[in-house]
Amino acid sequence: MNRLHLELDASALLERVAANVPESLRNNAVVIGSIATAWAFREVSGTNTVATKDIDLLLRPGIDAVSTAITLGQVLLEEGWQPRFPQGRERATADMADDELPALRLTPPGGEDGWFLELLAAPPFEQKERKHWQRFVTSAGIFGLPSFRYMPVAVFDAEQTVHGLRVAKPACMALAHLLEHAEPNRTPISGLPGNPPRFVKDIGRAVALWWLAGQASVTAAGDWRAAWGAVMDALYPNHRAEMLSAARTGLHSLEGHVRDAHQLAMTSVLASHGTTLGAFQRAYAGLFRLLEHD
């Protein structure tokens, strides 16, 4: 286990976070990332746990995301949640540019188990750049709300859970990762050993999701094709072939980096599964075949 990550129980965390999100805001929030993955595949290993340290909460729609962040952030602060400034980040000053602002990361009262909640936004309709920041102000200071251009894909048709929060579907999260890196983001991730480029972690996550899907269901291929078709019909009705070609290009960017991607996945979403490099490589090839036959 990478000591930078914790073994967290996805079901318990969903319940914990949902209890602190006002009911009026729950339809505006979707859990994405490792916790959503652990929830979706909780039957595969017989455990809800996942190796992570953050819970990503995406606020939607994009047009209301800032106001939702202000409201939710203030509710949590008043309940005793505390801002977290990792990796040497400091509190914002009024003269900071939007893209230099810290994201709002909040630890629960008492710093339970070392995890934190991070607020993200669905992108504004007109967003073209990879990442966009919007400024907002709380009683704890100034923060930035980041949005990524393909997040509407990731949270499309998000699943409602018994805890009252929606979670993103694995097929949609994987497709969002592939589309994002049709032009690979080579920015190093400073918080991970070796400072791997962002695309290796994200495309590796898509492969890991596909491996998990195969372990969970014999109908995984059909299920994913159906999910992707629904996304394309809803979000890109006139650009299906173009978008799927971009997804294949994104997956191809991992060539030569599969071993590194496997190692990263084994410190997070695959930590509970003992997935071998060979199995991961087969999943990589299988995901190519899935995209070619969609």
PDB file of C-alpha atoms in Angstrom:
ATOM      1  CA  MET A   1       0.000   0.000   0.000  1.00  0.00           C
ATOM      2  CA  ASN A   2       1.266   3.415  -0.890  1.00  0.00           C
ATOM      3  CA  ARG A   3       1.449   5.260   2.407  1.00  0.00           C
ATOM      4  CA  LEU A   4       0.123   8.383   0.711  1.00  0.00           C
ATOM      5  CA  HIS A   5      -3.278   6.677   0.567  1.00  0.00           C
ATOM      6  CA  LEU A   6      -5.696   5.350   3.165  1.00  0.00           C
ATOM      7  CA  GLU A   7      -8.013   2.357   3.155  1.00  0.00           C
ATOM      8  CA  LEU A   8     -11.412   4.043   3.232  1.00  0.00           C
ATOM      9  CA  ASP A   9     -14.873   2.476   3.251  1.00  0.00           C
ATOM     10  CA  ALA A  10     -16.868   3.896   0.352  1.00  0.00           C
ATOM     11  CA  SER A  11     -20.300   3.128   1.788  1.00  0.00           C
ATOM     12  CA  ALA A  12     -19.502   4.692   5.154  1.00  0.00           C
ATOM     13  CA  LEU A  13     -18.052   7.773   3.477  1.00  0.00           C
ATOM     14  CA  LEU A  14     -21.035   8.228   1.165  1.00  0.00           C
ATOM     15  CA  GLU A  15     -23.319   8.060   4.185  1.00  0.00           C
ATOM     16  CA  ARG A  16     -21.094  10.463   6.146  1.00  0.00           C
ATOM     17  CA  VAL A  17     -20.886  13.038   3.356  1.00  0.00           C
ATOM     18  CA  ALA A  18     -24.578  12.757   2.413  1.00  0.00           C
ATOM     19  CA  ALA A  19     -25.554  13.492   6.000  1.00  0.00           C
ATOM     20  CA  ASN A  20     -23.721  16.831   5.736  1.00  0.00           C
ATOM     21  CA  VAL A  21     -24.999  17.901   2.328  1.00  0.00           C
ATOM     22  CA  PRO A  22     -28.327  19.736   2.653  1.00  0.00           C
ATOM     23  CA  GLU A  23     -31.110  17.779   0.999  1.00  0.00           C
ATOM     24  CA  SER A  24     -31.860  20.752  -1.242  1.00  0.00           C
ATOM     25  CA  LEU A  25     -28.351  20.473  -2.750  1.00  0.00           C
ATOM     26  CA  ARG A  26     -28.035  16.706  -3.160  1.00  0.00           C
ATOM     27  CA  ASN A  27     -29.330  16.670  -6.728  1.00  0.00           C
ATOM     28  CA  ASN A  28     -26.600  19.196  -7.560  1.00  0.00           C
ATOM     29  CA  ALA A  29     -23.782  16.952  -6.351  1.00  0.00           C
ATOM     30  CA  VAL A  30     -22.194  13.803  -7.805  1.00  0.00           C
ATOM     31  CA  VAL A  31     -19.400  11.767  -6.215  1.00  0.00           C
ATOM     32  CA  ILE A  32     -16.706  10.866  -8.744  1.00  0.00           C
ATOM     33  CA  GLY A  33     -13.313   9.167  -8.653  1.00  0.00           C
ATOM     34  CA  SER A  34     -12.089   6.434  -6.324  1.00  0.00           C
ATOM     35  CA  ILE A  35     -15.074   6.416  -3.971  1.00  0.00           C
ATOM     36  CA  ALA A  36     -17.508   6.140  -6.884  1.00  0.00           C
ATOM     37  CA  THR A  37     -15.405   3.274  -8.247  1.00  0.00           C
ATOM     38  CA  ALA A  38     -15.339   1.403  -4.945  1.00  0.00           C
ATOM     39  CA  TRP A  39     -19.106   1.806  -4.614  1.00  0.00           C
ATOM     40  CA  ALA A  40     -19.797   0.540  -8.131  1.00  0.00           C
ATOM     41  CA  PHE A  41     -17.573  -2.525  -7.718  1.00  0.00           C
ATOM     42  CA  ARG A  42     -18.177  -3.282  -4.060  1.00  0.00           C
ATOM     43  CA  GLU A  43     -19.174  -6.878  -4.877  1.00  0.00           C
ATOM     44  CA  VAL A  44     -16.003  -7.694  -6.826  1.00  0.00           C
ATOM     45  CA  SER A  45     -13.672  -8.059  -3.854  1.00  0.00           C
ATOM     46  CA  GLY A  46     -16.363  -8.312  -1.193  1.00  0.00           C
ATOM     47  CA  THR A  47     -15.265  -5.016   0.312  1.00  0.00           C
ATOM     48  CA  ASN A  48     -16.229  -1.348   0.073  1.00  0.00           C
ATOM     49  CA  THR A  49     -12.710  -0.166   0.789  1.00  0.00           C
ATOM     50  CA  VAL A  50     -10.496   1.755  -1.589  1.00  0.00           C
ATOM     51  CA  ALA A  51      -7.047   3.282  -1.289  1.00  0.00           C
ATOM     52  CA  THR A  52      -7.518   7.032  -1.472  1.00  0.00           C
ATOM     53  CA  LYS A  53      -7.410  10.129   0.691  1.00  0.00           C
ATOM     54  CA  ASP A  54      -9.903  12.428  -1.003  1.00  0.00           C
ATOM     55  CA  ILE A  55     -13.580  12.377  -1.876  1.00  0.00           C
ATOM     56  CA  ASP A  56     -14.301  14.329  -5.059  1.00  0.00           C
ATOM     57  CA  LEU A  57     -17.701  16.013  -5.116  1.00  0.00           C
ATOM     58  CA  LEU A  58     -18.676  17.542  -8.442  1.00  0.00           C
ATOM     59  CA  LEU A  59     -21.256  20.332  -8.361  1.00  0.00           C
ATOM     60  CA  ARG A  60     -23.664  20.739 -11.268  1.00  0.00           C
ATOM     61  CA  PRO A  61     -25.004  22.256 -13.428  1.00  0.00           C
ATOM     62  CA  GLY A  62     -22.042  24.413 -14.375  1.00  0.00           C
ATOM     63  CA  ILE A  63     -24.115  27.581 -14.437  1.00  0.00           C
ATOM     64  CA  ASP A  64     -24.991  27.144 -10.726  1.00  0.00           C
ATOM     65  CA  ALA A  65     -21.768  25.518  -9.513  1.00  0.00           C
ATOM     66  CA  VAL A  66     -20.257  28.603  -7.882  1.00  0.00           C
ATOM     67  CA  SER A  67     -23.380  29.462  -5.917  1.00  0.00           C
ATOM     68  CA  THR A  68     -23.696  25.813  -4.867  1.00  0.00           C
ATOM     69  CA  ALA A  69     -20.043  25.792  -3.755  1.00  0.00           C
ATOM     70  CA  ILE A  70     -20.570  28.943  -1.685  1.00  0.00           C
ATOM     71  CA  THR A  71     -23.674  27.528  -0.005  1.00  0.00           C
ATOM     72  CA  LEU A  72     -22.316  24.033   0.621  1.00  0.00           C
ATOM     73  CA  GLY A  73     -18.885  25.280   1.646  1.00  0.00           C
ATOM     74  CA  GLN A  74     -20.390  27.624   4.189  1.00  0.00           C
ATOM     75  CA  VAL A  75     -22.663  24.900   5.592  1.00  0.00           C
ATOM     76  CA  LEU A  76     -19.702  22.583   6.135  1.00  0.00           C
ATOM     77  CA  LEU A  77     -17.525  25.315   7.634  1.00  0.00           C
ATOM     78  CA  GLU A  78     -20.259  26.200  10.114  1.00  0.00           C
ATOM     79  CA  GLU A  79     -20.472  22.506  11.073  1.00  0.00           C
ATOM     80  CA  GLY A  80     -16.791  22.487  11.985  1.00  0.00           C
ATOM     81  CA  TRP A  81     -15.166  21.223   8.799  1.00  0.00           C
ATOM     82  CA  GLN A  82     -11.728  22.770   8.290  1.00  0.00           C
ATOM     83  CA  PRO A  83      -9.936  23.891   5.103  1.00  0.00           C
ATOM     84  CA  ARG A  84      -6.936  21.807   4.118  1.00  0.00           C
ATOM     85  CA  PHE A  85      -3.967  23.209   2.213  1.00  0.00           C
ATOM     86  CA  PRO A  86      -1.863  20.242   1.024  1.00  0.00           C
ATOM     87  CA  GLN A  87       1.566  20.190  -0.608  1.00  0.00           C
ATOM     88  CA  GLY A  88       2.645  23.525   0.777  1.00  0.00           C
ATOM     89  CA  ARG A  89      -0.332  25.476  -0.548  1.00  0.00           C
ATOM     90  CA  GLU A  90      -1.260  28.601   1.381  1.00  0.00           C
ATOM     91  CA  ARG A  91      -4.420  30.568   1.933  1.00  0.00           C
ATOM     92  CA  ALA A  92      -5.350  32.801  -0.973  1.00  0.00           C
ATOM     93  CA  THR A  93      -4.735  36.506  -1.123  1.00  0.00           C
ATOM     94  CA  ALA A  94      -6.973  38.956  -2.934  1.00  0.00           C
ATOM     95  CA  ASP A  95      -4.421  39.574  -5.682  1.00  0.00           C
ATOM     96  CA  MET A  96      -4.015  35.902  -6.657  1.00  0.00           C
ATOM     97  CA  ALA A  97      -5.052  34.959 -10.183  1.00  0.00           C
ATOM     98  CA  ASP A  98      -7.983  32.560 -10.411  1.00  0.00           C
ATOM     99  CA  ASP A  99      -5.787  29.658 -11.540  1.00  0.00           C
ATOM    100  CA  GLU A 100      -3.465  30.152  -8.556  1.00  0.00           C
ATOM    101  CA  LEU A 101      -6.215  29.868  -5.950  1.00  0.00           C
ATOM    102  CA  PRO A 102      -6.390  26.806  -3.700  1.00  0.00           C
ATOM    103  CA  ALA A 103      -9.302  24.442  -4.228  1.00  0.00           C
ATOM    104  CA  LEU A 104     -11.667  24.077  -1.295  1.00  0.00           C
ATOM    105  CA  ARG A 105     -10.625  20.881   0.442  1.00  0.00           C
ATOM    106  CA  LEU A 106     -12.350  20.246   3.739  1.00  0.00           C
ATOM    107  CA  THR A 107     -11.542  17.787   6.510  1.00  0.00           C
ATOM    108  CA  PRO A 108     -14.426  16.735   8.783  1.00  0.00           C
ATOM    109  CA  PRO A 109     -14.517  17.788  12.421  1.00  0.00           C
ATOM    110  CA  GLY A 110     -11.727  16.032  14.249  1.00  0.00           C
ATOM    111  CA  GLY A 111      -9.954  15.169  10.997  1.00  0.00           C
ATOM    112  CA  GLU A 112     -11.566  11.722  10.870  1.00  0.00           C
ATOM    113  CA  ASP A 113      -9.216   9.126   9.370  1.00  0.00           C
ATOM    114  CA  GLY A 114      -7.197  11.760   7.489  1.00  0.00           C
ATOM    115  CA  TRP A 115      -9.493  12.091   4.472  1.00  0.00           C
ATOM    116  CA  PHE A 116     -10.917  15.255   2.951  1.00  0.00           C
ATOM    117  CA  LEU A 117     -13.723  16.391   0.680  1.00  0.00           C
ATOM    118  CA  GLU A 118     -12.818  18.383  -2.435  1.00  0.00           C
ATOM    119  CA  LEU A 119     -15.276  20.522  -4.388  1.00  0.00           C
ATOM    120  CA  LEU A 120     -15.189  20.484  -8.199  1.00  0.00           C
ATOM    121  CA  ALA A 121     -17.539  21.972 -10.783  1.00  0.00           C
ATOM    122  CA  ALA A 122     -19.232  20.893 -13.954  1.00  0.00           C
ATOM    123  CA  PRO A 123     -17.736  23.088 -16.696  1.00  0.00           C
ATOM    124  CA  PRO A 124     -19.430  26.185 -18.032  1.00  0.00           C
ATOM    125  CA  PHE A 125     -21.103  25.473 -21.376  1.00  0.00           C
ATOM    126  CA  GLU A 126     -18.502  27.437 -23.297  1.00  0.00           C
ATOM    127  CA  GLN A 127     -15.405  25.858 -21.668  1.00  0.00           C
ATOM    128  CA  LYS A 128     -12.832  24.710 -24.229  1.00  0.00           C
ATOM    129  CA  GLU A 129      -9.636  24.656 -22.165  1.00  0.00           C
ATOM    130  CA  ARG A 130      -8.642  21.534 -20.248  1.00  0.00           C
ATOM    131  CA  LYS A 131      -9.092  23.119 -16.821  1.00  0.00           C
ATOM    132  CA  HIS A 132     -10.913  26.270 -15.774  1.00  0.00           C
ATOM    133  CA  TRP A 133     -10.995  28.026 -12.400  1.00  0.00           C
ATOM    134  CA  GLN A 134     -13.749  30.160 -10.884  1.00  0.00           C
ATOM    135  CA  ARG A 135     -13.270  32.291  -7.784  1.00  0.00           C
ATOM    136  CA  PHE A 136     -15.594  32.121  -4.800  1.00  0.00           C
ATOM    137  CA  VAL A 137     -15.521  33.459  -1.275  1.00  0.00           C
ATOM    138  CA  THR A 138     -16.410  31.807   2.043  1.00  0.00           C
ATOM    139  CA  SER A 139     -15.970  32.808   5.652  1.00  0.00           C
ATOM    140  CA  ALA A 140     -12.677  30.858   5.561  1.00  0.00           C
ATOM    141  CA  GLY A 141     -11.303  32.896   2.677  1.00  0.00           C
ATOM    142  CA  ILE A 142     -11.031  32.862  -1.108  1.00  0.00           C
ATOM    143  CA  PHE A 143     -10.975  29.587  -3.042  1.00  0.00           C
ATOM    144  CA  GLY A 144     -10.967  28.341  -6.616  1.00  0.00           C
ATOM    145  CA  LEU A 145     -13.529  25.974  -8.068  1.00  0.00           C
ATOM    146  CA  PRO A 146     -11.918  23.876 -10.826  1.00  0.00           C
ATOM    147  CA  SER A 147     -13.800  22.383 -13.751  1.00  0.00           C
ATOM    148  CA  PHE A 148     -12.588  19.947 -16.395  1.00  0.00           C
ATOM    149  CA  ARG A 149     -14.048  20.027 -19.885  1.00  0.00           C
ATOM    150  CA  TYR A 150     -15.282  16.413 -20.067  1.00  0.00           C
ATOM    151  CA  MET A 151     -16.883  16.179 -16.631  1.00  0.00           C
ATOM    152  CA  PRO A 152     -20.405  16.166 -18.151  1.00  0.00           C
ATOM    153  CA  VAL A 153     -19.418  12.811 -19.689  1.00  0.00           C
ATOM    154  CA  ALA A 154     -18.181  11.471 -16.346  1.00  0.00           C
ATOM    155  CA  VAL A 155     -21.376  12.308 -14.442  1.00  0.00           C
ATOM    156  CA  PHE A 156     -23.874  11.509 -17.186  1.00  0.00           C
ATOM    157  CA  ASP A 157     -26.817   9.454 -15.832  1.00  0.00           C
ATOM    158  CA  ALA A 158     -25.164   9.201 -12.405  1.00  0.00           C
ATOM    159  CA  GLU A 159     -26.530   6.480 -10.149  1.00  0.00           C
ATOM    160  CA  GLN A 160     -28.664   7.344  -7.128  1.00  0.00           C
ATOM    161  CA  THR A 161     -27.468   5.561  -3.975  1.00  0.00           C
ATOM    162  CA  VAL A 162     -29.303   4.563  -0.827  1.00  0.00           C
ATOM    163  CA  HIS A 163     -27.354   7.264   0.983  1.00  0.00           C
ATOM    164  CA  GLY A 164     -28.976  10.109  -0.950  1.00  0.00           C
ATOM    165  CA  LEU A 165     -25.982  11.095  -3.089  1.00  0.00           C
ATOM    166  CA  ARG A 166     -25.426  10.230  -6.727  1.00  0.00           C
ATOM    167  CA  VAL A 167     -22.247   8.496  -7.880  1.00  0.00           C
ATOM    168  CA  ALA A 168     -20.723   8.509 -11.350  1.00  0.00           C
ATOM    169  CA  LYS A 169     -20.870   5.332 -13.453  1.00  0.00           C
ATOM    170  CA  PRO A 170     -17.567   3.592 -14.279  1.00  0.00           C
ATOM    171  CA  ALA A 171     -18.163   3.497 -18.055  1.00  0.00           C
ATOM    172  CA  CYS A 172     -18.784   7.245 -18.110  1.00  0.00           C
ATOM    173  CA  MET A 173     -15.794   8.070 -15.910  1.00  0.00           C
ATOM    174  CA  ALA A 174     -13.561   5.927 -18.145  1.00  0.00           C
ATOM    175  CA  LEU A 175     -14.804   7.631 -21.308  1.00  0.00           C
ATOM    176  CA  ALA A 176     -14.192  11.069 -19.791  1.00  0.00           C
ATOM    177  CA  HIS A 177     -10.583  10.093 -19.003  1.00  0.00           C
ATOM    178  CA  LEU A 178     -10.012   8.847 -22.552  1.00  0.00           C
ATOM    179  CA  LEU A 179     -11.451  11.971 -24.141  1.00  0.00           C
ATOM    180  CA  GLU A 180      -9.494  14.256 -21.835  1.00  0.00           C
ATOM    181  CA  HIS A 181      -6.201  12.767 -22.951  1.00  0.00           C
ATOM    182  CA  ALA A 182      -6.693  12.599 -26.705  1.00  0.00           C
ATOM    183  CA  GLU A 183      -4.130  15.354 -26.218  1.00  0.00           C
ATOM    184  CA  PRO A 184      -2.129  13.823 -23.332  1.00  0.00           C
ATOM    185  CA  ASN A 185      -1.683  16.011 -20.292  1.00  0.00           C
ATOM    186  CA  ARG A 186       1.990  15.557 -19.434  1.00  0.00           C
ATOM    187  CA  THR A 187       1.893  17.733 -16.306  1.00  0.00           C
ATOM    188  CA  PRO A 188       3.701  15.851 -13.480  1.00  0.00           C
ATOM    189  CA  ILE A 189       1.648  14.847 -10.452  1.00  0.00           C
ATOM    190  CA  SER A 190       3.871  16.096  -7.680  1.00  0.00           C
ATOM    191  CA  GLY A 191       2.030  14.272  -4.905  1.00  0.00           C
ATOM    192  CA  LEU A 192       2.795  10.791  -6.276  1.00  0.00           C
ATOM    193  CA  PRO A 193       6.092   8.873  -6.248  1.00  0.00           C
ATOM    194  CA  GLY A 194       8.143   9.571  -9.346  1.00  0.00           C
ATOM    195  CA  ASN A 195       5.952  12.541 -10.339  1.00  0.00           C
ATOM    196  CA  PRO A 196       4.154  10.622 -13.126  1.00  0.00           C
ATOM    197  CA  PRO A 197       2.459  12.624 -15.884  1.00  0.00           C
ATOM    198  CA  ARG A 198      -1.266  13.126 -15.422  1.00  0.00           C
ATOM    199  CA  PHE A 199      -2.269  11.139 -18.501  1.00  0.00           C
ATOM    200  CA  VAL A 200      -0.612   7.953 -17.221  1.00  0.00           C
ATOM    201  CA  LYS A 201      -2.677   8.007 -14.040  1.00  0.00           C
ATOM    202  CA  ASP A 202      -5.953   8.935 -15.753  1.00  0.00           C
ATOM    203  CA  ILE A 203      -5.757   6.588 -18.744  1.00  0.00           C
ATOM    204  CA  GLY A 204      -4.567   3.873 -16.382  1.00  0.00           C
ATOM    205  CA  ARG A 205      -7.689   4.540 -14.310  1.00  0.00           C
ATOM    206  CA  ALA A 206      -9.855   3.946 -17.393  1.00  0.00           C
ATOM    207  CA  VAL A 207      -8.124   0.599 -17.975  1.00  0.00           C
ATOM    208  CA  ALA A 208      -8.569  -0.322 -14.310  1.00  0.00           C
ATOM    209  CA  LEU A 209     -12.277   0.492 -14.506  1.00  0.00           C
ATOM    210  CA  TRP A 210     -12.619  -1.787 -17.524  1.00  0.00           C
ATOM    211  CA  TRP A 211     -10.788  -4.608 -15.736  1.00  0.00           C
ATOM    212  CA  LEU A 212     -13.117  -4.220 -12.742  1.00  0.00           C
ATOM    213  CA  ALA A 213     -16.164  -4.193 -15.017  1.00  0.00           C
ATOM    214  CA  GLY A 214     -15.068  -7.507 -16.501  1.00  0.00           C
ATOM    215  CA  GLN A 215     -14.756  -8.995 -13.032  1.00  0.00           C
ATOM    216  CA  ALA A 216     -18.181  -7.734 -12.041  1.00  0.00           C
ATOM    217  CA  SER A 217     -20.317  -8.739 -15.020  1.00  0.00           C
ATOM    218  CA  VAL A 218     -20.279 -11.016 -18.062  1.00  0.00           C
ATOM    219  CA  THR A 219     -22.334  -8.340 -19.858  1.00  0.00           C
ATOM    220  CA  ALA A 220     -19.782  -5.576 -19.255  1.00  0.00           C
ATOM    221  CA  ALA A 221     -19.044  -4.987 -22.955  1.00  0.00           C
ATOM    222  CA  GLY A 222     -22.693  -4.525 -23.841  1.00  0.00           C
ATOM    223  CA  ASP A 223     -23.326  -2.410 -20.767  1.00  0.00           C
ATOM    224  CA  TRP A 224     -20.443  -0.060 -21.570  1.00  0.00           C
ATOM    225  CA  ARG A 225     -21.387   0.244 -25.231  1.00  0.00           C
ATOM    226  CA  ALA A 226     -24.938   1.129 -24.197  1.00  0.00           C
ATOM    227  CA  ALA A 227     -23.682   3.720 -21.690  1.00  0.00           C
ATOM    228  CA  TRP A 228     -21.372   5.296 -24.261  1.00  0.00           C
ATOM    229  CA  GLY A 229     -24.143   5.359 -26.838  1.00  0.00           C
ATOM    230  CA  ALA A 230     -26.428   7.179 -24.412  1.00  0.00           C
ATOM    231  CA  VAL A 231     -23.683   9.731 -23.663  1.00  0.00           C
ATOM    232  CA  MET A 232     -23.064  10.359 -27.352  1.00  0.00           C
ATOM    233  CA  ASP A 233     -26.758  10.694 -28.154  1.00  0.00           C
ATOM    234  CA  ALA A 234     -27.245  13.193 -25.336  1.00  0.00           C
ATOM    235  CA  LEU A 235     -24.050  15.257 -25.460  1.00  0.00           C
ATOM    236  CA  TYR A 236     -22.524  14.784 -28.928  1.00  0.00           C
ATOM    237  CA  PRO A 237     -25.392  13.748 -31.216  1.00  0.00           C
ATOM    238  CA  ASN A 238     -23.640  14.872 -34.397  1.00  0.00           C
ATOM    239  CA  HIS A 239     -20.088  13.941 -33.445  1.00  0.00           C
ATOM    240  CA  ARG A 240     -20.237  10.295 -32.325  1.00  0.00           C
ATOM    241  CA  ALA A 241     -17.522   9.002 -34.681  1.00  0.00           C
ATOM    242  CA  GLU A 242     -15.278  11.968 -33.929  1.00  0.00           C
ATOM    243  CA  MET A 243     -15.566  11.553 -30.164  1.00  0.00           C
ATOM    244  CA  LEU A 244     -14.973   7.797 -30.211  1.00  0.00           C
ATOM    245  CA  SER A 245     -11.927   8.362 -32.411  1.00  0.00           C
ATOM    246  CA  ALA A 246     -10.659  10.840 -29.809  1.00  0.00           C
ATOM    247  CA  ALA A 247     -11.217   8.232 -27.079  1.00  0.00           C
ATOM    248  CA  ARG A 248      -9.162   5.685 -29.026  1.00  0.00           C
ATOM    249  CA  THR A 249      -6.407   8.267 -29.441  1.00  0.00           C
ATOM    250  CA  GLY A 250      -6.459   8.886 -25.696  1.00  0.00           C
ATOM    251  CA  LEU A 251      -6.132   5.178 -24.954  1.00  0.00           C
ATOM    252  CA  HIS A 252      -3.292   4.835 -27.450  1.00  0.00           C
ATOM    253  CA  SER A 253      -1.357   7.526 -25.545  1.00  0.00           C
ATOM    254  CA  LEU A 254      -0.739   4.954 -22.803  1.00  0.00           C
ATOM    255  CA  GLU A 255       1.353   2.760 -25.098  1.00  0.00           C
ATOM    256  CA  GLY A 256       4.797   2.421 -23.560  1.00  0.00           C
ATOM    257  CA  HIS A 257       3.478   3.430 -20.131  1.00  0.00           C
ATOM    258  CA  VAL A 258       1.246   0.472 -19.249  1.00  0.00           C
ATOM    259  CA  ARG A 259       3.547  -0.843 -16.530  1.00  0.00           C
ATOM    260  CA  ASP A 260       3.658   2.567 -14.815  1.00  0.00           C
ATOM    261  CA  ALA A 261      -0.122   2.905 -15.115  1.00  0.00           C
ATOM    262  CA  HIS A 262      -0.579  -0.523 -13.517  1.00  0.00           C
ATOM    263  CA  GLN A 263       1.665   0.408 -10.601  1.00  0.00           C
ATOM    264  CA  LEU A 264      -0.330   3.591  -9.999  1.00  0.00           C
ATOM    265  CA  ALA A 265      -3.658   1.771 -10.214  1.00  0.00           C
ATOM    266  CA  MET A 266      -2.410  -0.772  -7.680  1.00  0.00           C
ATOM    267  CA  THR A 267      -1.970   2.020  -5.129  1.00  0.00           C
ATOM    268  CA  SER A 268      -5.565   3.185  -5.553  1.00  0.00           C
ATOM    269  CA  VAL A 269      -8.608   1.552  -7.165  1.00  0.00           C
ATOM    270  CA  LEU A 270      -6.962  -1.846  -7.692  1.00  0.00           C
ATOM    271  CA  ALA A 271      -5.255  -2.026  -4.295  1.00  0.00           C
ATOM    272  CA  SER A 272      -7.832  -4.495  -2.952  1.00  0.00           C
ATOM    273  CA  HIS A 273      -7.794  -6.762  -5.988  1.00  0.00           C
ATOM    274  CA  GLY A 274      -4.253  -8.016  -6.566  1.00  0.00           C
ATOM    275  CA  THR A 275      -4.514  -7.401 -10.312  1.00  0.00           C
ATOM    276  CA  THR A 276      -1.408  -8.665 -12.106  1.00  0.00           C
ATOM    277  CA  LEU A 277       0.422  -6.704 -14.785  1.00  0.00           C
ATOM    278  CA  GLY A 278      -0.576  -9.353 -17.313  1.00  0.00           C
ATOM    279  CA  ALA A 279      -4.252  -8.973 -16.443  1.00  0.00           C
ATOM    280  CA  PHE A 280      -3.932  -5.214 -16.685  1.00  0.00           C
ATOM    281  CA  GLN A 281      -2.278  -5.484 -20.093  1.00  0.00           C
ATOM    282  CA  ARG A 282      -5.111  -7.727 -21.307  1.00  0.00           C
ATOM    283  CA  ALA A 283      -7.634  -5.183 -20.058  1.00  0.00           C
ATOM    284  CA  TYR A 284      -5.780  -2.486 -21.989  1.00  0.00           C
ATOM    285  CA  ALA A 285      -6.045  -4.529 -25.177  1.00  0.00           C
ATOM    286  CA  GLY A 286      -9.666  -5.379 -24.441  1.00  0.00           C
ATOM    287  CA  LEU A 287     -10.599  -1.739 -24.037  1.00  0.00           C
ATOM    288  CA  PHE A 288      -9.137  -1.067 -27.493  1.00  0.00           C
ATOM    289  CA  ARG A 289     -11.331  -3.800 -28.946  1.00  0.00           C
ATOM    290  CA  LEU A 290     -14.374  -2.368 -27.207  1.00  0.00           C
ATOM    291  CA  LEU A 291     -13.776   1.047 -28.741  1.00  0.00           C
ATOM    292  CA  GLU A 292     -13.135  -0.400 -32.187  1.00  0.00           C
ATOM    293  CA  HIS A 293     -16.446  -2.238 -32.236  1.00  0.00           C
ATOM    294  CA  ASP A 294     -18.674   0.462 -30.763  1.00  0.00           C
TER     295      ASP A 294
END
